[in-house]
Short mmCIF file of C-alpha atoms and ligand atoms in Angstrom, two decimals:
data_model
loop_
_atom_site.label_atom_id
_atom_site.label_comp_id
_atom_site.label_asym_id
_atom_site.label_seq_id
_atom_site.Cartn_x
_atom_site.Cartn_y
_atom_site.Cartn_z
CA MET A 1 133.42 140.82 -23.80
CA SER A 2 133.76 140.79 -27.56
CA LYS A 3 130.13 140.86 -28.65
CA THR A 4 129.43 144.22 -27.14
CA LYS A 5 127.07 146.95 -28.13
CA HIS A 6 129.92 149.27 -29.07
CA ARG A 7 130.28 147.34 -32.32
CA ASP A 8 127.36 149.39 -33.61
CA ALA A 9 128.67 152.62 -32.09
CA VAL A 10 129.79 155.28 -34.53
CA PRO A 11 133.38 156.36 -33.93
CA SER A 12 134.11 159.90 -32.83
CA ASP A 13 135.24 162.10 -35.69
CA ALA A 14 137.37 164.51 -33.63
CA LEU A 15 139.07 164.61 -30.25
CA VAL A 16 138.93 167.78 -28.14
CA ILE A 17 141.36 168.01 -25.23
CA PHE A 18 140.41 170.55 -22.57
CA GLY A 19 143.45 171.39 -20.47
CA VAL A 20 145.92 170.61 -23.23
CA SER A 21 148.59 172.85 -21.66
CA GLY A 22 148.50 170.87 -18.40
CA ASP A 23 150.69 168.28 -16.78
CA LEU A 24 148.47 165.30 -17.61
CA ALA A 25 148.50 166.17 -21.31
CA HIS A 26 152.27 166.50 -21.22
CA LYS A 27 152.99 163.30 -19.33
CA LYS A 28 150.31 160.93 -20.53
CA ILE A 29 148.09 162.25 -23.30
CA PHE A 30 150.58 163.30 -26.01
CA PRO A 31 152.53 160.03 -25.70
CA ALA A 32 149.22 158.15 -25.92
CA LEU A 33 148.14 160.09 -29.03
CA TYR A 34 151.47 159.32 -30.67
CA ALA A 35 151.04 155.61 -29.94
CA MET A 36 147.47 155.75 -31.27
CA VAL A 37 148.61 157.27 -34.56
CA LYS A 38 151.42 154.71 -34.80
CA HIS A 39 148.94 151.89 -34.34
CA GLY A 40 146.42 153.35 -36.78
CA ILE A 41 143.82 154.11 -34.09
CA LEU A 42 143.81 157.89 -34.46
CA ASN A 43 143.27 159.67 -37.73
CA VAL A 44 140.86 162.53 -36.93
CA PRO A 45 141.42 166.18 -35.98
CA VAL A 46 142.65 166.74 -32.41
CA VAL A 47 141.76 170.17 -31.04
CA GLY A 48 143.59 171.27 -27.90
CA ILE A 49 142.00 173.92 -25.75
CA ALA A 50 143.40 175.88 -22.79
CA SER A 51 143.68 179.42 -21.49
CA SER A 52 147.32 179.94 -22.61
CA GLN A 53 147.69 182.25 -25.59
CA TRP A 54 149.52 179.73 -27.77
CA SER A 55 149.81 179.35 -31.52
CA VAL A 56 149.31 175.95 -33.16
CA ALA A 57 153.07 175.90 -33.70
CA GLN A 58 153.62 176.22 -29.95
CA LEU A 59 151.21 173.39 -29.26
CA ARG A 60 153.02 171.20 -31.81
CA LYS A 61 156.34 171.96 -30.16
CA ARG A 62 154.89 171.09 -26.77
CA ALA A 63 153.51 167.82 -28.14
CA ARG A 64 156.84 166.92 -29.77
CA ASP A 65 158.75 167.67 -26.52
CA ALA A 66 156.32 165.62 -24.45
CA ILE A 67 156.63 162.63 -26.77
CA LYS A 68 160.42 162.90 -26.80
CA GLU A 69 160.52 163.01 -23.00
CA SER A 70 158.36 159.90 -22.73
CA GLY A 71 160.65 157.77 -24.89
CA LYS A 72 162.27 157.46 -28.27
CA ILE A 73 160.63 158.86 -31.39
CA ASP A 74 160.77 155.70 -33.46
CA ASP A 75 158.23 156.58 -36.14
CA LYS A 76 158.81 160.03 -37.60
CA PRO A 77 155.96 159.82 -40.15
CA ALA A 78 153.53 158.99 -37.33
CA LEU A 79 154.77 161.95 -35.31
CA ASP A 80 154.43 164.28 -38.31
CA HIS A 81 150.95 162.97 -38.95
CA LEU A 82 149.93 163.55 -35.35
CA LEU A 83 151.30 167.09 -35.45
CA SER A 84 149.35 167.75 -38.66
CA LEU A 85 146.13 166.65 -36.92
CA LEU A 86 146.57 169.16 -34.08
CA GLY A 87 144.59 172.38 -33.80
CA TYR A 88 144.37 174.85 -30.92
CA VAL A 89 141.80 177.13 -29.35
CA SER A 90 142.64 179.43 -26.47
CA GLY A 91 140.04 180.90 -24.19
CA ASP A 92 138.29 181.12 -20.87
CA TYR A 93 135.88 178.25 -20.19
CA ASN A 94 133.35 180.70 -18.76
CA ASP A 95 133.25 182.69 -21.98
CA PRO A 96 130.73 181.50 -24.62
CA HIS A 97 133.10 182.76 -27.36
CA THR A 98 135.53 179.99 -26.44
CA PHE A 99 132.93 177.42 -27.47
CA THR A 100 132.06 179.32 -30.67
CA ALA A 101 135.76 179.25 -31.54
CA LEU A 102 135.87 175.53 -30.74
CA LYS A 103 132.92 174.90 -33.04
CA ALA A 104 134.72 176.70 -35.84
CA ALA A 105 137.93 174.74 -35.18
CA LEU A 106 135.98 171.47 -35.37
CA GLY A 107 134.89 172.25 -38.93
CA ASP A 108 132.88 169.36 -40.38
CA ALA A 109 133.27 167.13 -37.34
CA ARG A 110 129.85 166.28 -35.91
CA ARG A 111 130.64 163.65 -33.28
CA PRO A 112 133.59 164.90 -31.22
CA ALA A 113 134.88 163.24 -28.07
CA HIS A 114 135.53 165.92 -25.45
CA TYR A 115 138.23 164.96 -23.01
CA LEU A 116 138.14 166.96 -19.75
CA ALA A 117 141.78 166.82 -18.58
CA ILE A 118 141.09 169.75 -16.26
CA PRO A 119 140.64 170.30 -12.52
CA PRO A 120 137.14 169.33 -11.30
CA VAL A 121 136.26 172.95 -10.42
CA LEU A 122 136.17 173.68 -14.16
CA PHE A 123 133.91 170.75 -15.13
CA GLU A 124 130.68 172.66 -14.70
CA ALA A 125 131.66 175.60 -16.92
CA VAL A 126 132.91 173.28 -19.67
CA VAL A 127 129.99 170.84 -19.61
CA LYS A 128 127.43 173.65 -19.64
CA GLY A 129 129.40 175.53 -22.31
CA LEU A 130 129.37 172.45 -24.54
CA GLY A 131 125.63 172.01 -24.03
CA VAL A 132 124.76 175.63 -24.78
CA ALA A 133 126.97 175.71 -27.90
CA GLY A 134 125.31 172.57 -29.29
CA LEU A 135 128.63 170.74 -29.07
CA ALA A 136 127.23 167.90 -26.98
CA ASP A 137 124.78 166.41 -29.50
CA GLN A 138 126.14 163.09 -30.77
CA ALA A 139 129.31 163.83 -28.80
CA ARG A 140 131.07 161.87 -26.06
CA VAL A 141 132.65 163.20 -22.90
CA ILE A 142 135.68 161.67 -21.20
CA VAL A 143 136.13 162.67 -17.56
CA GLU A 144 139.38 162.39 -15.63
CA LYS A 145 139.58 161.38 -11.99
CA PRO A 146 139.06 162.49 -9.28
CA PHE A 147 135.37 161.90 -9.94
CA GLY A 148 134.03 164.01 -7.09
CA ARG A 149 135.55 164.20 -3.62
CA ASP A 150 132.74 162.50 -1.72
CA LEU A 151 129.33 160.97 -2.37
CA ALA A 152 127.46 164.28 -2.57
CA SER A 153 129.91 165.89 -5.04
CA ALA A 154 130.01 162.72 -7.20
CA GLN A 155 126.20 162.73 -7.35
CA GLN A 156 126.24 166.38 -8.27
CA LEU A 157 128.81 165.77 -10.99
CA ASN A 158 126.77 162.89 -12.37
CA ARG A 159 123.69 165.11 -12.43
CA LEU A 160 125.64 167.79 -14.27
CA LEU A 161 126.97 165.36 -16.87
CA ARG A 162 123.58 163.72 -17.30
CA SER A 163 121.94 167.12 -17.87
CA VAL A 164 123.92 167.37 -21.12
CA PHE A 165 125.05 163.84 -22.08
CA THR A 166 123.44 160.40 -21.95
CA GLU A 167 125.12 157.76 -19.74
CA ASP A 168 126.46 155.82 -22.75
CA ALA A 169 128.19 159.00 -23.95
CA ILE A 170 130.00 159.49 -20.62
CA PHE A 171 133.40 157.85 -20.12
CA ARG A 172 134.76 158.11 -16.58
CA ILE A 173 138.45 157.31 -16.59
CA ASP A 174 140.17 155.18 -14.01
CA HIS A 175 143.46 154.46 -15.73
CA TYR A 176 143.93 151.27 -13.68
CA LEU A 177 141.18 149.67 -15.77
CA GLY A 178 143.33 150.21 -18.87
CA LYS A 179 146.21 148.16 -17.44
CA GLU A 180 146.78 144.72 -18.92
CA ALA A 181 147.45 143.13 -15.54
CA ILE A 182 144.13 144.37 -14.22
CA MET A 183 142.17 143.31 -17.30
CA ASN A 184 143.77 139.93 -16.78
CA ILE A 185 142.09 139.57 -13.38
CA LEU A 186 138.71 139.51 -15.12
CA TYR A 187 139.97 137.20 -17.84
CA PHE A 188 141.81 134.85 -15.49
CA ARG A 189 138.79 134.51 -13.22
CA PHE A 190 136.24 133.73 -15.87
CA ALA A 191 138.27 132.03 -18.60
CA ASN A 192 139.32 129.23 -16.24
CA SER A 193 137.19 126.64 -14.52
CA PHE A 194 139.53 125.57 -11.71
CA LEU A 195 139.22 128.81 -9.80
CA GLU A 196 135.49 129.10 -9.27
CA PRO A 197 135.09 126.20 -6.78
CA ILE A 198 137.65 127.75 -4.42
CA TRP A 199 136.87 131.42 -5.03
CA ASN A 200 134.69 132.03 -2.01
CA ARG A 201 134.44 132.09 1.76
CA ASN A 202 134.94 128.32 2.00
CA CYS A 203 138.50 128.39 0.72
CA VAL A 204 139.68 132.01 0.80
CA ALA A 205 141.00 133.17 4.18
CA SER A 206 141.67 136.79 3.27
CA VAL A 207 142.59 139.08 0.39
CA GLN A 208 145.28 141.73 0.46
CA ILE A 209 146.00 144.45 -2.04
CA THR A 210 149.07 146.65 -1.81
CA LEU A 211 149.85 149.62 -4.02
CA ALA A 212 153.20 150.93 -2.82
CA GLU A 213 155.24 153.82 -4.18
CA ASP A 214 158.76 154.65 -3.09
CA PHE A 215 158.42 158.35 -3.95
CA GLY A 216 156.61 161.25 -2.27
CA VAL A 217 153.98 163.63 -3.57
CA LYS A 218 156.42 164.95 -6.20
CA GLY A 219 155.31 168.57 -6.25
CA ARG A 220 151.61 167.65 -6.00
CA GLY A 221 151.35 168.88 -2.42
CA ALA A 222 148.38 171.15 -3.14
CA PHE A 223 146.46 168.31 -4.77
CA TYR A 224 147.36 165.89 -2.00
CA GLU A 225 146.22 168.34 0.66
CA SER A 226 142.78 168.37 -0.94
CA ALA A 227 142.65 164.63 -1.59
CA GLY A 228 144.80 162.31 0.58
CA CYS A 229 145.57 158.69 -0.19
CA LEU A 230 142.06 157.32 0.42
CA ARG A 231 140.54 159.56 -2.23
CA ASP A 232 143.56 159.52 -4.53
CA VAL A 233 144.01 155.81 -5.12
CA ILE A 234 141.91 153.64 -2.80
CA GLN A 235 138.30 154.67 -3.50
CA ASN A 236 139.03 154.31 -7.21
CA HIS A 237 142.05 152.23 -8.29
CA LEU A 238 142.10 149.71 -5.44
CA PHE A 239 138.32 149.45 -5.23
CA GLN A 240 138.19 148.66 -8.95
CA ILE A 241 140.62 145.80 -8.34
CA VAL A 242 138.47 144.56 -5.44
CA ALA A 243 135.39 144.64 -7.68
CA LEU A 244 137.06 142.54 -10.37
CA LEU A 245 138.24 140.03 -7.78
CA ALA A 246 134.94 139.85 -5.91
CA MET A 247 132.28 140.13 -8.62
CA GLU A 248 129.93 137.34 -9.66
CA PRO A 249 130.20 135.97 -13.19
CA PRO A 250 128.59 138.40 -15.65
CA ALA A 251 125.19 137.18 -16.83
CA TYR A 252 125.94 137.67 -20.51
CA GLN A 253 128.81 138.49 -22.80
CA GLY A 254 128.89 142.24 -22.80
CA TYR A 255 130.35 145.03 -20.78
CA GLY A 256 126.99 146.15 -19.38
CA ALA A 257 126.88 142.85 -17.49
CA VAL A 258 130.37 143.41 -16.07
CA HIS A 259 129.43 146.91 -14.95
CA SER A 260 126.33 145.60 -13.22
CA GLU A 261 128.25 142.91 -11.32
CA LYS A 262 130.95 145.36 -10.28
CA ALA A 263 128.36 147.84 -9.02
CA LYS A 264 126.83 145.06 -6.88
CA VAL A 265 130.20 144.51 -5.18
CA PHE A 266 130.39 148.17 -4.15
CA GLN A 267 126.79 148.01 -2.98
CA ALA A 268 127.64 144.98 -0.82
CA MET A 269 130.69 146.60 0.78
CA ARG A 270 130.08 147.54 4.38
CA PRO A 271 130.51 151.31 4.91
CA LEU A 272 133.84 151.95 6.64
CA ARG A 273 134.14 152.99 10.27
CA PRO A 274 137.07 154.93 11.71
CA ASP A 275 138.51 151.78 13.37
CA ASP A 276 138.69 150.05 9.97
CA VAL A 277 141.16 152.62 8.71
CA VAL A 278 144.78 153.43 9.58
CA ARG A 279 146.06 156.69 8.19
CA GLY A 280 149.76 157.48 7.94
CA GLN A 281 151.90 160.40 6.87
CA TYR A 282 155.55 160.16 5.90
CA ALA A 283 157.98 162.22 7.96
CA GLY A 284 158.86 165.26 5.90
CA TYR A 285 155.51 165.56 4.12
CA ARG A 286 154.67 168.76 6.02
CA LYS A 287 157.78 170.37 4.55
CA GLU A 288 156.70 169.68 0.95
CA PRO A 289 155.67 172.77 -1.07
CA ASP A 290 152.00 173.77 -0.65
CA VAL A 291 151.49 171.48 2.35
CA ALA A 292 150.10 172.84 5.62
CA LYS A 293 152.53 172.89 8.56
CA HIS A 294 150.17 170.87 10.73
CA SER A 295 148.59 168.87 7.94
CA ASP A 296 146.58 165.82 8.97
CA VAL A 297 146.31 164.55 5.39
CA GLU A 298 147.23 160.89 4.89
CA THR A 299 149.95 159.83 2.46
CA PHE A 300 149.39 156.22 3.55
CA CYS A 301 146.16 154.43 4.15
CA ALA A 302 145.41 150.86 5.19
CA LEU A 303 141.93 149.54 5.66
CA ARG A 304 139.89 146.46 6.42
CA LEU A 305 136.91 145.97 4.19
CA SER A 306 133.98 143.57 4.42
CA ILE A 307 131.81 142.51 1.53
CA ASP A 308 128.44 141.41 2.81
CA SER A 309 127.61 138.92 0.10
CA TRP A 310 126.86 135.21 -0.05
CA ARG A 311 130.30 134.56 -1.56
CA TRP A 312 132.45 136.72 0.69
CA GLU A 313 130.74 136.73 4.09
CA GLY A 314 133.42 136.70 6.79
CA VAL A 315 136.39 137.14 4.44
CA PRO A 316 138.43 140.22 5.36
CA TRP A 317 139.83 142.37 2.56
CA TYR A 318 142.90 144.39 3.47
CA LEU A 319 143.92 147.27 1.27
CA ARG A 320 146.87 149.59 1.66
CA SER A 321 148.67 152.19 -0.33
CA GLY A 322 151.22 154.84 0.39
CA LYS A 323 153.86 157.23 -0.81
CA CYS A 324 157.51 157.02 0.28
CA LEU A 325 157.28 153.31 1.08
CA ALA A 326 160.01 150.71 0.70
CA ALA A 327 159.26 149.83 -2.92
CA THR A 328 157.20 150.74 -5.96
CA ALA A 329 155.00 147.74 -6.63
CA ALA A 330 151.38 146.69 -6.73
CA GLU A 331 150.20 143.24 -5.82
CA VAL A 332 147.16 141.21 -4.84
CA ILE A 333 147.44 138.21 -2.53
CA VAL A 334 144.47 135.89 -2.19
CA GLU A 335 145.35 133.77 0.80
CA LEU A 336 143.73 130.35 0.96
CA LYS A 337 142.69 128.57 4.11
CA PRO A 338 145.19 126.05 5.50
CA PRO A 339 144.45 122.31 5.24
CA PRO A 340 141.91 121.24 7.87
CA GLN A 341 144.45 119.16 9.80
CA ARG A 342 148.18 119.59 10.42
CA LEU A 343 149.65 116.31 9.16
CA PHE A 344 153.21 117.62 8.91
CA ASP A 345 155.26 119.61 11.35
CA ASP A 346 155.66 122.47 8.96
CA SER A 347 152.07 122.61 7.73
CA ALA A 348 150.56 126.04 7.53
CA PRO A 349 149.74 128.07 9.45
CA ALA A 350 152.70 127.04 11.65
CA ASP A 351 155.21 128.64 9.31
CA GLY A 352 152.96 131.62 8.89
CA ARG A 353 151.95 131.28 5.26
CA ALA A 354 149.19 129.29 3.70
CA ASN A 355 148.83 128.73 -0.03
CA TYR A 356 147.98 131.79 -2.00
CA LEU A 357 147.34 133.15 -5.43
CA ARG A 358 149.34 136.24 -6.26
CA PHE A 359 148.60 138.78 -8.96
CA ARG A 360 151.58 141.03 -9.50
CA LEU A 361 150.26 144.17 -11.15
CA SER A 362 153.32 146.40 -11.34
CA PRO A 363 156.12 147.15 -12.11
CA ASN A 364 156.03 143.74 -13.83
CA THR A 365 153.01 141.52 -14.31
CA ALA A 366 152.67 137.96 -13.10
CA VAL A 367 150.17 135.47 -11.78
CA ALA A 368 151.59 132.95 -9.35
CA LEU A 369 150.08 130.14 -7.31
CA ALA A 370 151.96 129.22 -4.15
CA ALA A 371 151.87 125.59 -3.09
CA ARG A 372 153.97 123.49 -0.74
CA VAL A 373 156.28 120.77 -2.04
CA LYS A 374 158.41 118.32 -0.10
CA ARG A 375 162.09 118.85 0.32
CA ALA A 376 164.24 115.81 -0.56
CA GLY A 377 165.17 113.85 2.54
CA LYS A 378 163.82 111.71 5.32
CA GLU A 379 161.79 114.42 6.96
CA PHE A 380 158.34 115.39 5.80
CA VAL A 381 159.07 119.05 5.51
CA GLY A 382 158.85 121.26 2.50
CA ASP A 383 158.79 124.72 1.06
CA GLN A 384 156.20 126.95 -0.39
CA ARG A 385 157.02 127.39 -4.07
CA GLU A 386 155.29 129.43 -6.70
CA LEU A 387 153.89 128.09 -9.93
CA TYR A 388 154.42 130.98 -12.23
CA LEU A 389 151.57 131.40 -14.66
CA LEU A 390 152.33 134.55 -16.56
CA GLU A 391 155.05 137.04 -17.04
CA GLN A 392 155.02 140.38 -18.71
CA GLN A 393 154.15 140.24 -22.35
CA PRO A 394 155.80 142.53 -24.87
CA GLY A 395 153.73 145.06 -26.79
CA GLU A 396 151.28 145.96 -24.03
CA ALA A 397 149.38 149.15 -24.86
CA ARG A 398 149.71 151.86 -22.22
CA PRO A 399 146.48 152.63 -20.34
CA TYR A 400 145.80 156.03 -21.88
CA GLU A 401 146.27 154.77 -25.42
CA ARG A 402 143.82 151.98 -24.78
CA LEU A 403 141.28 154.11 -22.91
CA LEU A 404 141.20 157.06 -25.31
CA GLY A 405 140.90 154.71 -28.27
CA ASP A 406 138.05 152.82 -26.58
CA ALA A 407 136.18 156.00 -25.63
CA MET A 408 136.42 157.33 -29.17
CA ALA A 409 135.11 154.00 -30.46
CA GLY A 410 132.20 154.17 -28.00
CA ASN A 411 133.38 151.12 -26.05
CA GLY A 412 132.60 151.71 -22.38
CA ALA A 413 133.95 148.40 -21.06
CA LEU A 414 136.95 149.88 -19.26
CA PHE A 415 135.19 152.89 -17.77
CA THR A 416 133.21 153.30 -14.59
CA ARG A 417 129.44 153.60 -14.47
CA GLU A 418 127.45 156.16 -12.52
CA ASP A 419 125.93 153.70 -10.02
CA ALA A 420 129.29 152.04 -9.33
CA VAL A 421 131.09 155.32 -8.69
CA GLU A 422 128.42 156.48 -6.29
CA ALA A 423 128.28 153.14 -4.45
CA ALA A 424 132.08 153.23 -4.03
CA TRP A 425 131.89 156.72 -2.54
CA ALA A 426 129.14 155.58 -0.18
CA VAL A 427 131.60 153.05 1.32
CA VAL A 428 134.31 155.61 2.15
CA ASP A 429 132.04 158.57 2.85
CA PRO A 430 131.66 157.90 6.61
CA VAL A 431 135.46 158.09 7.17
CA LEU A 432 136.39 160.97 4.87
CA GLU A 433 135.98 163.52 7.64
CA LYS A 434 135.56 161.33 10.74
CA HIS A 435 138.77 159.41 11.30
CA HIS A 436 141.71 158.94 13.63
CA ARG A 437 144.68 161.25 13.29
CA VAL A 438 147.54 160.30 10.98
CA HIS A 439 150.48 158.30 12.34
CA SER A 440 153.90 159.36 11.18
CA TYR A 441 156.10 156.82 9.35
CA LYS A 442 159.65 156.77 8.15
CA PRO A 443 160.21 157.20 4.41
CA GLY A 444 161.46 153.89 3.03
CA SER A 445 159.44 151.82 5.52
CA TRP A 446 156.18 149.91 4.96
CA GLY A 447 154.12 152.54 6.74
CA PRO A 448 153.10 153.03 10.39
CA LYS A 449 153.11 150.04 12.74
CA GLN A 450 149.42 150.60 13.43
CA ALA A 451 148.79 149.12 9.96
CA ASP A 452 150.33 145.86 11.19
CA ALA A 453 148.00 145.88 14.17
CA LEU A 454 145.02 146.34 11.82
CA ILE A 455 145.73 143.04 10.06
CA ALA A 456 147.16 141.14 13.05
CA ALA A 457 144.01 139.10 13.73
CA ASP A 458 144.25 137.59 10.25
CA GLY A 459 148.02 137.38 9.72
CA SER A 460 150.42 139.96 8.41
CA TRP A 461 151.05 142.01 5.30
CA TYR A 462 152.84 140.48 2.36
CA ASN A 463 155.37 143.07 1.30
CA PRO A 464 155.77 142.88 -2.48
CA LEU A 465 159.27 141.74 -3.32
CA LEU A 466 161.10 143.41 -6.12
CA GLU A 467 161.24 140.81 -8.82
CA LYS A 468 163.51 140.69 -11.78
CA VAL A 469 161.58 142.22 -14.63
CA THR A 470 161.83 140.03 -17.71
CA LYS A 471 161.35 141.75 -21.03
C1 BG6 P 1 147.15 158.37 -9.81
C2 BG6 P 1 147.39 159.04 -8.50
O1 BG6 P 1 145.77 158.26 -10.09
O2 BG6 P 1 147.70 157.06 -9.78
C3 BG6 P 1 148.86 159.07 -8.14
O3 BG6 P 1 146.88 160.37 -8.53
C4 BG6 P 1 149.46 157.67 -8.24
O4 BG6 P 1 149.08 159.62 -6.85
C5 BG6 P 1 149.10 157.04 -9.56
O5 BG6 P 1 150.86 157.79 -8.11
C6 BG6 P 1 149.54 155.58 -9.64
O6 BG6 P 1 149.36 155.15 -10.94
P1 BG6 P 1 150.39 154.15 -11.63
O7 BG6 P 1 149.80 153.86 -12.96
O8 BG6 P 1 151.69 154.90 -11.71
O9 BG6 P 1 150.47 152.98 -10.72
#
């Protein structure tokens, strides 16, 4: 992944943030910009743009508050430098004057990176406005999720972006790809030789991925009503994890090769049918602000996925995610097939668990390989113990710091490509509207019992345990 084309790419000479007054900017972007300045990655003008009638001083105050809220200010010169880089333009995205004002604010900058941290309904006005104002030439565009809400809208959005920008200037964000633990899946798979012989239908019995959160929609009821769990985290975050786990080795050292292999995984996924999906809703969701009284939107989703490829034929992939579950944790379990004969009384699957490889993705990171070892004594019985391969490493960059820095450097490795996004939508498209009703579940549980029935033929869910986080 090191000898990539982006080495020749010219870095962006300004960053424009559309939607700078919004929640995403407050929670994620300002802290990321601060970290980028601290680490010497950002030293170009940053122009915020939004409809609020703010002064630059107000924007600076907002940035300072956001950074303070996200943690300690431990580098005052870096903060001051960031604040000195900030500029602000207020205006309506449908008004051409807004883009004239932006051009003026950009001064000598010729290769800005435009970050669209705005609701999707505004994408069209902004992308067209940039094109008409001549602000797209040599520029890059960074697009936040959700990238469309189904296959047709994703295709439309791609067409819109491609009418103004070239594909290598488009950076579609899925912040999961900026997480160390997820990058490690790619590294771990292809930097080691012991895995490849077992990484297929001959040795893998099933794969499970859980992304659990112990909190509700946290005031995002309106967004959730329009999205639901399948669109919010499964079609993107969890599918990206599946692609990294399931892809073939890239044909050459470069991110284009990784993108191509990931796209092939989505293309090989069998389109979902209603019986492959269990939708749940936590009790109390309908009382959240901006949620319909009789809402059928899912806050939990479990599904069974098949990848029709030479490597994965017959291996079931089980994915689940939900709000208000028993824990906040994300984990992958690759369950291996049991030994061909039961030589010992406690051999798997008698005790229910075969060997597995576990990738803990959050809140801590770990890779563990579970294997059985004999207990001391006369009997040939043992326990499944984990060989722990990695624990959290200090100094991990947060996803937005990494992703914004990469986009500005023209490095598209950790972004999603047009064909992959569309192929992923094609898998979920058949069940977005046609599905079974939601099942209610108790907050603090692991979701509706129907999710257990979904996996029953192949075992049961591994509920991520809360591990001690070592720092
Ligand atoms: C976001 C979703 O994309 O990812 C949220 O919109 C979800 O609903 C979040 O909570 C999870 O991300 P992370 O990084 O906190 O695991």
